[in-house]
Amino acid sequence: MQNFDMTTLVFLALAVFVAWKLRSVLGQKTGHEKPPVDPFARREAPPMRPDQPGNGERRDNVVRLPGAANDAAAAPVADGERWKGIAEPGSPIALGLDALVRQEPSFEPQGFLGGAKSAYETIVTAFARGDRKTLKGLLAKEVYDGFEQAIADREKRGEKAESNFVSIDKAEIVAVDVKGKTGQVTIAFVSQLISVVRDAQGNAVDGSADAVSEVNDVWTFSRQLGSRDPNWLLVATESAA
């Protein structure tokens, strides 16, 4: 019993010694400790990306023609080669493009033409379907009002239109105009289209569901240069001979 008591006392003494050493070490401050976290302290928001609007929403769903102010700036090109394949040096189109890129350095004609072709096809097919929502986001008010009236008249007659693109053979910049902060680019389109209008009974009253027709259009797109709004809107249409 005496041996047991002595052993117990030894272990107790060791335990007290170890606890005292740990306390002496862990209780010291080195000067590198982090201050305690205040759960009510205000946190700084992470920095916003350049492509993120102020309300925190992303713009992944924006479809636009290239050349908006928040596009990356194009690499510098020698003046003689700047508009090669688009306009002759010193021509009105070249001078208009020069004026445009002074306010929109990121504007790139070939990319713009690709976007314009997509917009052209989207607008023509949306008009045939009577898709007012799509048209409203792509047309200036005056143009939209004309398209909407034509759709309403067609609906009153009980008619339905069908338009299907076979190809867009040509999209060419034929005019560029800059007045103040407003830029306008006019494009001549040549396309192959199957188009038909049917009455309430399904009979073709205009066009043909079997014939491919060549269509020549001249459309003008416009936007406020330097604006954060990336959209170019259709502001004028005419049929070319």
Tab-separated table of C-alpha atoms in Angstrom:
chain	number	residue	atom	x	y	z
A	1	MET	CA	0.000	0.000	0.000
A	2	GLN	CA	2.924	2.278	0.873
A	3	ASN	CA	4.579	1.525	-2.519
A	4	PHE	CA	1.326	2.324	-4.359
A	5	ASP	CA	0.951	5.624	-2.561
A	6	MET	CA	4.525	6.663	-3.349
A	7	THR	CA	4.083	5.806	-7.068
A	8	THR	CA	0.866	7.807	-7.219
A	9	LEU	CA	2.540	10.785	-5.614
A	10	VAL	CA	5.405	10.661	-8.122
A	11	PHE	CA	3.042	10.679	-11.123
A	12	LEU	CA	1.012	13.499	-9.573
A	13	ALA	CA	4.169	15.546	-9.105
A	14	LEU	CA	5.183	14.948	-12.739
A	15	ALA	CA	1.728	15.948	-13.981
A	16	VAL	CA	1.832	19.196	-11.991
A	17	PHE	CA	5.320	19.968	-13.360
A	18	VAL	CA	4.294	19.364	-16.986
A	19	ALA	CA	1.148	21.469	-16.614
A	20	TRP	CA	3.178	24.302	-15.127
A	21	LYS	CA	5.704	24.219	-18.032
A	22	LEU	CA	2.950	24.216	-20.671
A	23	ARG	CA	1.236	27.135	-19.021
A	24	SER	CA	4.487	29.091	-18.852
A	25	VAL	CA	5.094	28.564	-22.596
A	26	LEU	CA	1.561	28.851	-24.033
A	27	GLY	CA	0.728	31.858	-21.937
A	28	GLN	CA	3.508	33.998	-23.401
A	29	LYS	CA	2.935	36.512	-26.280
A	30	THR	CA	5.470	36.585	-29.116
A	31	GLY	CA	4.219	39.779	-30.832
A	32	HIS	CA	3.041	37.858	-33.942
A	33	GLU	CA	-0.417	36.938	-32.743
A	34	LYS	CA	-3.430	37.962	-34.902
A	35	PRO	CA	-5.942	40.207	-33.127
A	36	PRO	CA	-9.246	38.573	-32.202
A	37	VAL	CA	-11.877	38.627	-34.977
A	38	ASP	CA	-14.761	41.005	-34.374
A	39	PRO	CA	-17.897	39.260	-35.715
A	40	PHE	CA	-19.587	42.643	-36.132
A	41	ALA	CA	-16.709	44.342	-37.937
A	42	ARG	CA	-17.422	45.588	-41.461
A	43	ARG	CA	-15.771	43.558	-44.223
A	44	GLU	CA	-14.533	45.180	-47.436
A	45	ALA	CA	-16.212	43.868	-50.580
A	46	PRO	CA	-13.913	42.109	-53.083
A	47	PRO	CA	-12.842	44.334	-55.984
A	48	MET	CA	-15.281	44.351	-58.908
A	49	ARG	CA	-14.232	42.989	-62.276
A	50	PRO	CA	-14.339	45.398	-65.236
A	51	ASP	CA	-17.091	43.289	-66.865
A	52	GLN	CA	-19.298	43.331	-63.758
A	53	PRO	CA	-21.966	46.067	-63.462
A	54	GLY	CA	-22.398	48.074	-60.292
A	55	ASN	CA	-25.383	46.067	-59.021
A	56	GLY	CA	-23.317	42.883	-58.877
A	57	GLU	CA	-25.103	41.156	-61.745
A	58	ARG	CA	-23.112	39.566	-64.558
A	59	ARG	CA	-23.573	40.488	-68.184
A	60	ASP	CA	-23.113	37.001	-69.565
A	61	ASN	CA	-26.463	37.172	-71.334
A	62	VAL	CA	-25.739	40.369	-73.286
A	63	VAL	CA	-25.502	39.840	-77.045
A	64	ARG	CA	-23.891	42.760	-78.794
A	65	LEU	CA	-22.134	43.876	-81.934
A	66	PRO	CA	-18.389	44.225	-81.300
A	67	GLY	CA	-16.983	47.709	-80.898
A	68	ALA	CA	-18.451	48.745	-77.540
A	69	ALA	CA	-16.491	50.881	-75.116
A	70	ASN	CA	-15.707	48.000	-72.763
A	71	ASP	CA	-14.147	45.794	-75.447
A	72	ALA	CA	-10.384	45.399	-75.419
A	73	ALA	CA	-8.609	48.014	-77.512
A	74	ALA	CA	-7.432	46.822	-80.899
A	75	ALA	CA	-3.710	46.672	-81.652
A	76	PRO	CA	-2.387	49.696	-83.578
A	77	VAL	CA	-2.157	49.254	-87.346
A	78	ALA	CA	-0.317	51.311	-89.943
A	79	ASP	CA	-2.616	53.889	-91.571
A	80	GLY	CA	-2.242	52.408	-95.052
A	81	GLU	CA	-3.327	48.956	-93.844
A	82	ARG	CA	-5.843	50.025	-91.252
A	83	TRP	CA	-9.035	49.440	-93.225
A	84	LYS	CA	-7.691	46.973	-95.776
A	85	GLY	CA	-10.530	44.996	-97.328
A	86	ILE	CA	-13.085	47.442	-95.865
A	87	ALA	CA	-12.383	50.861	-97.355
A	88	GLU	CA	-9.856	52.582	-99.599
A	89	PRO	CA	-7.454	54.961	-97.815
A	90	GLY	CA	-8.826	58.501	-97.818
A	91	SER	CA	-12.340	57.429	-98.866
A	92	PRO	CA	-15.418	58.744	-97.006
A	93	ILE	CA	-15.845	55.331	-95.356
A	94	ALA	CA	-12.207	55.281	-94.199
A	95	LEU	CA	-12.489	58.829	-92.836
A	96	GLY	CA	-15.711	57.889	-91.060
A	97	LEU	CA	-14.043	54.842	-89.512
A	98	ASP	CA	-11.140	57.020	-88.394
A	99	ALA	CA	-13.571	59.376	-86.653
A	100	LEU	CA	-15.393	56.453	-85.066
A	101	VAL	CA	-12.313	54.773	-83.596
A	102	ARG	CA	-11.142	58.044	-82.104
A	103	GLN	CA	-14.061	57.641	-79.717
A	104	GLU	CA	-14.282	53.815	-79.815
A	105	PRO	CA	-10.674	52.561	-80.041
A	106	SER	CA	-11.871	48.953	-79.754
A	107	PHE	CA	-14.010	49.090	-82.912
A	108	GLU	CA	-12.998	46.354	-85.380
A	109	PRO	CA	-14.909	46.302	-88.705
A	110	GLN	CA	-14.676	42.580	-89.473
A	111	GLY	CA	-15.952	41.649	-86.022
A	112	PHE	CA	-18.686	44.263	-86.356
A	113	LEU	CA	-19.801	42.820	-89.691
A	114	GLY	CA	-20.017	39.347	-88.174
A	115	GLY	CA	-22.232	40.675	-85.385
A	116	ALA	CA	-24.331	42.658	-87.867
A	117	LYS	CA	-25.008	39.525	-89.943
A	118	SER	CA	-26.242	37.724	-86.823
A	119	ALA	CA	-28.433	40.701	-85.913
A	120	TYR	CA	-29.816	40.869	-89.473
A	121	GLU	CA	-30.865	37.211	-89.439
A	122	THR	CA	-32.279	37.483	-85.912
A	123	ILE	CA	-34.377	40.554	-86.759
A	124	VAL	CA	-35.771	39.151	-90.026
A	125	THR	CA	-36.800	35.837	-88.439
A	126	ALA	CA	-38.173	37.550	-85.310
A	127	PHE	CA	-40.323	39.824	-87.496
A	128	ALA	CA	-41.714	36.797	-89.339
A	129	ARG	CA	-42.584	35.108	-86.028
A	130	GLY	CA	-44.056	38.279	-84.567
A	131	ASP	CA	-41.520	38.126	-81.738
A	132	ARG	CA	-41.924	41.639	-80.364
A	133	LYS	CA	-39.722	41.034	-77.313
A	134	THR	CA	-36.659	40.182	-79.413
A	135	LEU	CA	-37.288	43.080	-81.795
A	136	LYS	CA	-37.649	45.608	-78.993
A	137	GLY	CA	-34.116	44.936	-77.780
A	138	LEU	CA	-32.568	45.377	-81.232
A	139	LEU	CA	-34.490	48.247	-82.846
A	140	ALA	CA	-34.658	51.966	-82.203
A	141	LYS	CA	-38.135	53.102	-81.142
A	142	GLU	CA	-39.165	54.529	-84.517
A	143	VAL	CA	-38.121	51.377	-86.362
A	144	TYR	CA	-39.735	49.154	-83.763
A	145	ASP	CA	-43.024	51.044	-84.054
A	146	GLY	CA	-43.073	50.392	-87.815
A	147	PHE	CA	-42.280	46.695	-87.396
A	148	GLU	CA	-44.853	46.320	-84.635
A	149	GLN	CA	-47.575	47.954	-86.751
A	150	ALA	CA	-46.836	45.580	-89.639
A	151	ILE	CA	-47.053	42.587	-87.286
A	152	ALA	CA	-50.338	43.847	-85.823
A	153	ASP	CA	-51.833	44.350	-89.316
A	154	ARG	CA	-50.767	40.851	-90.301
A	155	GLU	CA	-52.336	39.387	-87.162
A	156	LYS	CA	-55.620	41.224	-87.834
A	157	ARG	CA	-55.790	39.579	-91.239
A	158	GLY	CA	-55.106	36.195	-89.668
A	159	GLU	CA	-51.916	35.781	-91.664
A	160	LYS	CA	-48.683	34.101	-90.639
A	161	ALA	CA	-45.236	34.652	-92.111
A	162	GLU	CA	-42.316	32.245	-92.482
A	163	SER	CA	-38.737	33.276	-93.239
A	164	ASN	CA	-35.782	30.908	-93.507
A	165	PHE	CA	-32.264	31.959	-94.449
A	166	VAL	CA	-30.384	29.877	-96.984
A	167	SER	CA	-27.315	32.117	-96.793
A	168	ILE	CA	-26.060	35.645	-96.277
A	169	ASP	CA	-23.827	36.159	-99.273
A	170	LYS	CA	-22.621	39.658	-98.544
A	171	ALA	CA	-22.393	42.174	-95.725
A	172	GLU	CA	-20.491	45.324	-96.666
A	173	ILE	CA	-20.014	48.650	-94.901
A	174	VAL	CA	-21.229	51.339	-97.294
A	175	ALA	CA	-21.275	54.390	-95.011
A	176	VAL	CA	-19.976	55.530	-91.635
A	177	ASP	CA	-21.163	58.713	-90.007
A	178	VAL	CA	-20.113	60.278	-86.700
A	179	LYS	CA	-21.946	63.315	-85.343
A	180	GLY	CA	-20.915	64.365	-81.879
A	181	LYS	CA	-21.151	61.252	-79.723
A	182	THR	CA	-23.438	59.366	-82.123
A	183	GLY	CA	-21.949	56.823	-84.493
A	184	GLN	CA	-23.812	55.224	-87.399
A	185	VAL	CA	-22.648	52.360	-89.597
A	186	THR	CA	-24.643	51.455	-92.724
A	187	ILE	CA	-24.359	47.940	-94.139
A	188	ALA	CA	-25.560	46.495	-97.441
A	189	PHE	CA	-26.749	42.883	-97.130
A	190	VAL	CA	-27.307	40.371	-99.915
A	191	SER	CA	-29.042	37.182	-98.755
A	192	GLN	CA	-30.801	34.121	-100.090
A	193	LEU	CA	-34.148	33.722	-98.356
A	194	ILE	CA	-37.174	31.470	-98.449
A	195	SER	CA	-40.159	33.582	-97.425
A	196	VAL	CA	-43.905	33.037	-97.528
A	197	VAL	CA	-47.022	34.590	-95.997
A	198	ARG	CA	-50.041	32.338	-95.446
A	199	ASP	CA	-53.656	33.258	-94.795
A	200	ALA	CA	-55.823	31.801	-92.038
A	201	GLN	CA	-56.498	28.717	-94.172
A	202	GLY	CA	-52.791	28.093	-94.747
A	203	ASN	CA	-52.767	29.216	-98.371
A	204	ALA	CA	-49.753	31.165	-99.609
A	205	VAL	CA	-50.746	34.758	-100.338
A	206	ASP	CA	-47.233	36.166	-100.794
A	207	GLY	CA	-43.899	34.563	-101.546
A	208	SER	CA	-43.257	30.838	-101.849
A	209	ALA	CA	-42.314	28.046	-99.486
A	210	ASP	CA	-40.300	26.390	-102.257
A	211	ALA	CA	-38.509	29.224	-104.045
A	212	VAL	CA	-35.275	30.865	-102.901
A	213	SER	CA	-35.224	34.628	-103.454
A	214	GLU	CA	-32.301	37.031	-103.414
A	215	VAL	CA	-32.939	39.889	-100.980
A	216	ASN	CA	-30.976	43.166	-100.962
A	217	ASP	CA	-31.254	45.328	-97.863
A	218	VAL	CA	-29.433	48.406	-96.583
A	219	TRP	CA	-29.564	48.763	-92.804
A	220	THR	CA	-28.101	51.415	-90.523
A	221	PHE	CA	-27.005	50.670	-86.943
A	222	SER	CA	-26.314	53.364	-84.357
A	223	ARG	CA	-25.100	53.825	-80.781
A	224	GLN	CA	-23.775	56.498	-78.436
A	225	LEU	CA	-20.002	56.211	-78.686
A	226	GLY	CA	-18.202	55.820	-75.383
A	227	SER	CA	-21.415	54.763	-73.672
A	228	ARG	CA	-21.425	51.869	-71.201
A	229	ASP	CA	-24.437	50.490	-73.083
A	230	PRO	CA	-22.903	48.001	-75.547
A	231	ASN	CA	-25.905	47.771	-77.884
A	232	TRP	CA	-26.009	49.002	-81.459
A	233	LEU	CA	-29.626	49.549	-82.500
A	234	LEU	CA	-31.148	49.335	-85.963
A	235	VAL	CA	-32.243	52.894	-86.813
A	236	ALA	CA	-33.065	52.679	-90.546
A	237	THR	CA	-33.899	50.077	-93.183
A	238	GLU	CA	-34.387	50.212	-96.938
A	239	SER	CA	-34.519	47.733	-99.768
A	240	ALA	CA	-31.786	48.021	-102.376
A	241	ALA	CA	-32.525	47.619	-106.074
